[in-house]
Amino acid sequence: MKRLKELLEELEYTCERGSLEKTVEAVVYDSRRVSPGCLFVCIRGANFDGHKAAPEAAARGAAVIVASEPVELPAKADTTLIYVKDTRYALAFLAAAWFDHPARRLTTIGITGTKGKTTSTYLVKSILENAGRKVGLVGTIEVIIGEEHIHAVNTTPESYALQEYFYKMAEAGCDTVVMEVSSQALMLHRTQGFVFDFGIFTNLEPDHIGPNEHASFEDYLHCKSLLFRQCRVGIINCDDAHWQAVTAGHTCSLETYGLSEGAGLRAQDLRFTNRQGYLGVAFHVSGLLEMDAEIAMPGRFSVYNALTAIAICRHFGVSKEDIQRALLAAKVKGRIEMVKVSDQFTLMIDYAHNAMALKSLLTTLKEYEHGRLVCVFGCGGNRSRERRFEMGEVSGQLADLTVITSDNPRFEEPEAIIADIVTGMKKTGGKYLEIPDRREAIAYAIDHGQPGDIIVLAGKGHEDYQEIKGVKYPMDERNLIADILAERGIVF
């Protein structure tokens, strides 16, 4: 229980009726969870406006209603009515106060950008834990609190859930949290209520622009920039063309990293490594830190991810040896995740599920000395057909062989989706096969792997299911691969 006055301490508000001395039993923002004695925050969502539920919430015994628009409450209801400018912003501060400001008990690290957030968070976690810290993680794939792994719904959860995670992390003995910070989360104030110790910008590309996301690229950029008005130290990839616009109006100190000479922390002398089913990059770090390093993930973008992690972790006094060891050991589920199937060729799983991501991945892999580049992928049903044409065209242009298969067909027929992919493929003249069953497609790629091949299983990444006609069936590509190898008597 908390006194209302204590919960409102860091907010500007007007008390329209009732007492500030009320005792609050719970903080809720879902009208279905209203209970006697609770504080109900009226949130306007995509499909429902919580302000419409305010009269019923009061009738059901809510002690306090927090609104940003006029609401009519029953005259007989003993309900305090508080008006704020923005209820989403208010919810973040109310949640922080409800959980006794748990972020103050943690060192908080927030990473934003179009690409690289997920991998960078896991690299940071790996390095800091190698150095003896206990690190919680909030991201696209999962939330990690000690030994507990919670499936993620959003890249950055709603502010109340985020504060609850922080509280559980602090109670579990975590001293640090590293999290992905999406542009949507910044726009909707999910990360308000505390100040990040470190805010990181990886890169910016046109993405997440549309009716239900950002109205324009300028809006997308602006939302990313908000992190640097809510952190103490900003760490920026200065090789990105938009870094100065993203940091305009910043209120934090700034540091830079990159491959260019002007970066405060630089990676130089990149050397691609390809041996016995393993791809990586070795490089030298100079500037704010001098050391040699190697990351067990392919491509220049992996070097940027490594630099992101190094730039953060040097603030924690992590030894060079701990950094080196962690970069070689780090593995991110579904992000250029290599799975050992042969000493002769390389197989990896990646979440690339649109044309931009697939092009970036395949272009990166072509920089390595290799035999064939084989791409196994499908596209989701009940989604844009344009995406299918585009992905087919990209794979046809860049891969030596494409195995077209199923992803999540949802309520469409897999063969119809594959036909759309083939339409894009035929623009290129690239070689392809159609194998609708994903397990069979993976088995084909493994069975026909040739020395030096790089085989990419694209699109599913960290997902462990396949959605068909409204049902999610268990399907983890790692398990499929293990079964295929076991059937052939192959052990690693």
C-alpha atoms as one frame of an Amber mdcrd trajectory, in Angstrom:
protein
   0.000   0.000   0.000   1.103   3.563  -0.712  -0.260   6.995   0.072  -1.455
   8.781  -3.067   0.536  11.869  -2.184   3.764   9.818  -2.207   2.981   8.301
  -5.601   2.441  11.745  -7.123   5.600  13.351  -5.715   7.476  13.637  -9.047
   4.472  14.620 -11.176   2.689  17.851 -12.020  -1.014  17.341 -11.439  -4.319
  18.868 -10.422  -6.559  17.282  -7.809 -10.070  17.820  -9.183 -11.896  16.108
  -6.310 -11.209  13.926  -3.274  -8.237  13.630  -0.955  -4.522  13.193  -1.587
  -4.284  11.254   1.672  -5.951   8.214   0.125  -4.277   4.845   0.540  -3.736
   3.060  -2.755  -3.946  -0.748  -2.834  -2.732  -1.267  -6.423  -1.828   0.636
  -9.589  -3.626  -0.556 -12.737  -4.029   0.731 -16.294  -6.201  -2.102 -17.659
  -9.869  -1.472 -16.856 -10.428  -5.234 -16.553  -8.116  -5.292 -13.536  -9.811
  -2.548 -11.543 -10.280  -3.575  -7.905 -11.440  -1.794  -4.722  -8.826   0.660
  -3.461  -6.804   0.746  -6.670  -5.439   3.702  -8.607  -6.669   3.474 -12.211
  -4.712   5.283 -14.929  -6.784   6.084 -18.030  -4.652   5.143 -21.052  -5.707
   5.815 -24.631  -4.757   2.735 -26.659  -5.077   1.786 -30.316  -8.421   0.043
 -29.769  -9.777   1.424 -26.490  -9.656   4.647 -24.519  -9.385   4.062 -20.778
 -11.111   7.374 -20.090 -14.364   5.734 -21.163 -13.933   3.201 -18.366 -13.430
   5.809 -15.626 -17.085   5.952 -14.424 -17.280   2.170 -14.146 -13.898   2.030
 -12.408 -15.106   4.498  -9.804 -18.332   2.526  -9.331 -16.258  -0.624  -8.770
 -14.366   1.000  -5.929 -11.274   2.559  -7.500  -9.799   4.897  -4.899  -8.163
   7.160  -7.476  -8.657   7.927 -11.166  -5.792   9.550 -13.079  -6.899  11.123
 -16.367  -5.739  13.603 -18.971  -9.201  14.315 -20.410 -12.449  15.295 -18.661
 -14.271  12.333 -17.129 -17.596  12.159 -15.287 -17.551  10.079 -12.116 -20.589
   8.937 -10.105 -21.468  11.578  -7.521 -21.660   9.001  -4.742 -18.288   7.438
  -5.514 -15.581   8.147  -2.950 -12.988   8.497  -5.689 -10.180  11.026  -5.951
  -9.801  12.448  -9.453  -6.347  13.565 -10.595  -5.677  15.328 -13.893  -2.268
  15.167 -15.586  -1.054  16.358 -18.974  -0.216  12.859 -20.287  -1.376   9.674
 -18.582   1.266   7.459 -20.228   3.983   9.748 -18.895   2.296   9.772 -15.502
   2.003   5.981 -15.438   5.786   5.632 -15.713   6.365   7.817 -12.639   3.499
   6.258 -10.700   4.891   2.780 -11.420   8.407   3.810 -10.403   7.089   5.185
  -7.114   4.860   2.127  -6.549   7.916  -0.156  -6.753  10.073   2.198  -4.638
  12.168   3.461  -7.552  14.039   0.200  -8.250  16.194   1.728 -11.019  18.042
   3.617  -8.290  19.324   0.262  -7.041  20.672  -0.699 -10.479  23.124   0.629
 -13.031  20.874   1.129 -16.049  22.028   0.756 -19.662  19.668   1.545 -22.552
  20.505   0.740 -26.185  18.537   2.248 -29.081  18.930   2.097 -32.865  17.457
   0.360 -35.892  19.809  -2.624 -35.813  22.190  -4.163 -33.314  20.190  -3.640
 -30.120  19.548  -7.299 -29.372  23.060  -8.569 -30.035  24.652  -5.648 -28.192
  22.578  -6.253 -25.048  23.704  -9.880 -24.895  27.339  -8.898 -25.500  27.180
  -6.374 -22.666  25.604  -8.977 -20.382  28.275 -11.514 -21.304  31.173  -9.135
 -20.691  29.890  -7.741 -17.403  29.051 -11.180 -16.051  32.550 -12.349 -16.985
  33.731  -9.516 -14.768  31.585 -10.685 -11.840  28.518  -8.471 -12.071  24.957
  -9.802 -11.945  23.078  -8.445 -14.957  19.380  -8.404 -15.824  18.284  -8.038
 -19.443  15.176  -6.628 -21.132  14.873  -7.156 -24.868  13.105  -8.341 -27.989
  13.616 -12.023 -27.285  13.212 -12.238 -23.528  13.543 -10.696 -20.097  16.231
 -12.316 -17.945  16.086 -12.025 -14.149  18.702 -14.270 -12.574  17.882 -17.785
 -13.780  14.373 -16.801 -14.876  13.734 -16.248 -18.599  10.452 -14.541 -19.510
   9.201 -14.474 -23.110   9.064 -10.880 -24.393   5.915  -9.434 -25.964   7.340
  -6.019 -26.860  10.943  -4.940 -27.372  10.453  -2.569 -24.445   7.544  -3.417
 -22.114   4.944  -0.989 -20.786   6.311   1.233 -18.021   4.529  -0.589 -15.183
   5.881  -3.973 -16.312   9.344  -2.473 -16.796   9.418  -1.083 -13.255   8.192
  -4.422 -11.921  11.037  -6.171 -13.760  13.529  -3.700 -12.300  12.151  -4.384
  -8.831  12.455  -8.158  -9.294  16.002  -7.764 -10.625  17.072  -5.698  -7.643
  15.434  -8.180  -5.258  17.208 -11.057  -7.042  20.565  -9.407  -6.420  21.158
  -7.865  -9.847  23.346  -4.764  -9.777  22.954  -3.874 -13.472  20.292  -3.998
 -16.183  20.906  -3.724 -19.920  17.891  -3.186 -22.131  16.752  -2.510 -25.660
  14.955   0.826 -25.964  12.623   0.991 -28.953  11.474   4.203 -30.609   7.877
   3.236 -29.773   8.810   2.937 -26.093  10.393   6.395 -26.125   7.406   7.860
 -27.950   4.971   6.290 -25.463   7.050   7.213 -22.364   7.589   3.601 -21.285
  11.104   4.403 -20.089  10.231   7.493 -18.085  10.335   7.542 -14.282  14.139
   7.169 -14.057  17.358   8.345 -15.722  19.580   5.878 -17.582  23.196   5.785
 -16.461  24.204   5.008 -20.056  22.309   5.591 -23.307  23.661   4.076 -26.517
  22.867   4.780 -30.180  23.814   2.080 -32.712  22.492   3.274 -36.092  19.420
   4.589 -37.881  17.739   3.411 -41.090  14.230   4.000 -42.453  12.100   1.476
 -40.573   9.000   1.299 -38.366   7.286   3.984 -40.440   3.592   3.474 -41.048
   0.054   4.043 -39.744   0.577   2.186 -36.459   4.175   3.241 -35.830   5.888
   6.503 -36.839   4.369   9.048 -39.219   7.709   9.848 -40.867  11.436   9.210
 -40.702  11.804  12.566 -38.946   9.402  11.411 -36.231  11.292   8.115 -35.926
  14.589   9.999 -35.542  13.101  12.394 -33.005  11.867   9.537 -30.824  15.308
   7.913 -30.862  16.826  11.232 -29.789  14.733  11.321 -26.606  17.022   8.776
 -24.954  19.821  11.354 -24.896  17.683  13.682 -22.816  17.162  10.899 -20.307
  20.642   9.529 -19.664  23.833  10.637 -17.918  26.364   9.333 -20.465  25.564
   8.998 -24.171  27.650   6.599 -26.284  27.228   7.137 -30.020  28.178   5.359
 -33.239  29.631   8.389 -35.020  29.932   6.495 -38.315  26.171   6.703 -38.710
  25.072   9.622 -40.893  22.320  10.615 -38.437  24.276  10.677 -35.177  24.411
  14.460 -34.874  20.669  14.810 -35.500  19.952  12.061 -32.960  22.018  13.825
 -30.297  20.707  17.338 -30.997  19.389  18.798 -27.745  21.107  16.132 -25.653
  21.487  16.718 -21.914  24.168  14.061 -21.333  27.916  13.855 -21.828  28.827
  12.216 -25.151  31.368   9.621 -26.235  31.792   8.161 -29.729  32.805   4.852
 -31.259  33.188   3.560 -34.799  35.602   2.514 -37.519  36.438   6.083 -38.613
  39.412   8.108 -37.462  37.256  10.635 -35.631  35.775   8.065 -33.238  36.871
   8.134 -29.618  36.921   4.335 -29.529  37.972   2.789 -32.836  38.217  -0.636
 -34.439  41.032  -1.030 -36.950  42.774  -3.735 -38.975  39.688  -5.912 -39.445
  40.472  -9.524 -40.413  37.653 -11.909 -41.321  38.083 -15.417 -39.907  36.561
 -18.546 -41.449  37.574 -21.934 -40.098  35.858 -25.260 -39.410  32.294 -24.025
 -39.474  33.092 -20.788 -37.653  32.914 -17.214 -38.941  34.163 -14.210 -37.015
  36.147 -10.980 -37.133  39.432 -10.120 -35.454  40.328  -6.447 -34.987  42.367
  -3.983 -32.973  40.750  -1.464 -30.613  42.406   1.931 -30.180  41.648   5.346
 -28.732  39.911   5.233 -25.359  41.117   1.649 -24.973  43.989  -0.287 -26.580
  43.549  -4.023 -27.123  43.185  -6.805 -29.652  39.804  -8.486 -29.883  37.857
 -11.064 -31.854  34.123 -11.631 -32.000  32.648 -15.019 -32.849  30.093 -13.485
 -35.223  30.604 -12.491 -38.859  30.706  -9.118 -40.559  31.452  -5.466 -39.977
  28.145  -4.988 -38.172  29.383  -7.519 -35.594  32.409  -5.301 -35.033  30.064
  -2.371 -34.392  28.109  -4.506 -31.916  31.353  -5.471 -30.188  32.465  -1.825
 -30.053  29.099  -0.902 -28.533  29.665  -3.402 -25.757  33.311  -2.449 -25.228
  32.440   1.270 -25.095  29.943   0.570 -22.323  31.920  -1.989 -20.350  35.106
   0.053 -20.141  33.168   2.284 -17.716  32.894  -0.688 -15.371  36.625  -1.295
 -15.142  36.347  -4.643 -16.932  39.729  -6.170 -17.732  40.809  -6.616 -21.337
  41.009 -10.368 -20.741  37.379 -10.502 -19.583  36.273  -8.536 -22.644  38.226
 -10.784 -25.003  36.899 -13.965 -23.412  33.292 -12.765 -23.416  33.314 -11.642
 -27.068  34.467 -15.091 -28.158  31.921 -16.887 -25.962  28.853 -14.706 -26.574
  25.976 -16.252 -28.479  22.622 -14.632 -29.236  19.707 -16.889 -30.046  18.594
 -16.322 -33.624  21.047 -13.549 -34.417  23.733 -14.878 -36.794  23.753 -17.893
 -34.473  26.134 -20.530 -35.751  25.148 -24.154 -35.215  27.846 -26.766 -35.688
  26.828 -29.360 -38.294  30.124 -29.954 -40.108  33.824 -29.130 -40.131  33.522
 -28.553 -43.876  30.848 -25.877 -44.067  29.061 -23.327 -41.861  25.384 -23.203
 -40.911  23.747 -20.303 -39.110  20.291 -19.211 -37.943  19.224 -15.585 -38.301
  16.019 -13.608 -37.756  16.338 -11.716 -41.078  12.660 -11.636 -42.064  12.469
  -8.695 -44.458  14.368  -7.676 -47.561  16.520  -5.043 -45.846  17.721  -7.429
 -43.142  18.263 -10.300 -45.582  20.239  -8.119 -47.973  22.433  -6.858 -45.143
  23.090 -10.390 -43.907  23.841 -11.970 -47.295  25.992  -9.041 -48.395  28.023
  -9.406 -45.210  28.519 -13.141 -45.705  29.670 -12.673 -49.292  32.684 -10.786
 -47.953  34.028 -14.056 -46.593  35.943 -16.587 -48.658  33.382 -19.325 -49.181
  32.042 -21.988 -51.477  28.353 -21.476 -52.154  26.097 -19.125 -50.221  22.888
 -21.074 -49.585  19.804 -19.300 -48.233  16.856 -21.229 -46.757  13.837 -19.039
 -46.028  10.093 -18.516 -46.283   7.738 -15.614 -45.611   4.894 -15.114 -43.166
   1.280 -15.496 -44.183  -1.283 -12.696 -43.848   1.477 -10.148 -44.356   2.495
  -7.916 -47.241   2.996  -9.777 -50.534   5.536  -7.081 -51.470   7.825  -8.414
 -48.742   7.783 -11.824 -50.438   8.645 -10.425 -53.870  11.441  -8.349 -52.369
  12.966 -11.176 -50.312  12.864 -13.494 -53.313  14.645 -10.910 -55.416  17.292
 -10.238 -52.759  18.082 -13.922 -52.264  18.095 -14.519 -56.016  20.637 -11.747
 -56.488  22.962 -12.632 -53.618  22.687 -16.358 -52.844  24.144 -19.094 -55.043
  21.218 -21.323 -54.123  17.910 -20.504 -52.455  15.761 -23.157 -50.806  12.272
 -21.663 -50.541  10.210 -23.092 -47.707   7.574 -22.211 -45.093   7.820 -19.679
 -42.290   4.589 -18.937 -40.396   1.904 -19.503 -43.053  -0.839 -18.478 -40.625
  -4.125 -18.615 -42.565  -2.574 -18.788 -46.020  -1.469 -21.849 -47.951   2.326
 -22.286 -47.895   2.375 -22.974 -51.640   0.736 -19.591 -52.363   3.354 -17.783
 -50.278   6.151 -19.708 -51.982   4.718 -18.759 -55.383   5.015 -15.080 -54.451
   8.636 -15.555 -53.403   9.329 -17.290 -56.714   7.872 -14.273 -58.542  10.612
 -12.125 -57.031  13.215 -14.821 -57.541  12.504 -15.062 -61.272  13.511 -11.436
 -61.758  17.097 -12.479 -61.032  17.789 -15.810 -62.660  19.062 -17.121 -59.330
  18.978 -20.888 -58.702  16.270 -22.116 -56.346  14.380 -25.137 -55.033  10.917
 -25.296 -53.469  10.610 -27.517 -50.376   7.492 -26.444 -48.410   8.247 -28.516
 -45.290  10.807 -26.529 -43.310  12.395 -29.573 -41.677  12.871 -31.201 -45.071
  14.326 -27.967 -46.449  16.882 -27.768 -43.633  17.745 -31.454 -44.038  18.290
 -30.923 -47.769  20.646 -27.998 -47.130  22.687 -30.010 -44.601  22.779 -33.189
 -46.682  23.936 -31.294 -49.770  26.399 -28.996 -48.003  29.704 -28.696 -49.850
  33.161 -27.717 -48.535  33.286 -23.982 -47.852  29.531 -23.457 -48.074  27.771
 -20.939 -45.845  24.173 -21.997 -45.201  21.747 -19.451 -43.756  18.397 -20.391
 -42.207  16.649 -17.027 -42.334  13.414 -15.655 -40.930  12.643 -17.676 -37.793
  15.625 -16.730 -35.641  14.744 -17.015 -31.960  11.165 -18.159 -32.617  10.414
 -21.663 -31.359   7.064 -22.215 -33.075   5.344 -22.318 -36.447   1.935 -20.683
 -36.714  -0.559 -22.539 -38.918  -4.254 -21.634 -39.103  -4.299 -19.907 -35.729
  -2.317 -22.564 -33.856   1.321 -22.210 -32.776   3.029 -25.577 -33.099   6.399
 -26.153 -31.364   9.223 -25.816 -33.896  12.707 -24.759 -32.901  15.243 -24.922
 -35.726  17.939 -25.981 -33.265  15.881 -29.027 -32.356  15.202 -29.777 -36.016
  18.938 -29.658 -36.729  19.723 -31.872 -33.727  17.167 -34.441 -34.906  18.529
 -34.384 -38.465  22.107 -34.891 -37.231  21.023 -37.675 -34.867  19.280 -39.514
 -37.706  22.534 -39.424 -39.652  24.664 -40.438 -36.694  26.542 -37.124 -36.669
  27.769 -35.985 -33.221  29.611 -32.794 -32.241
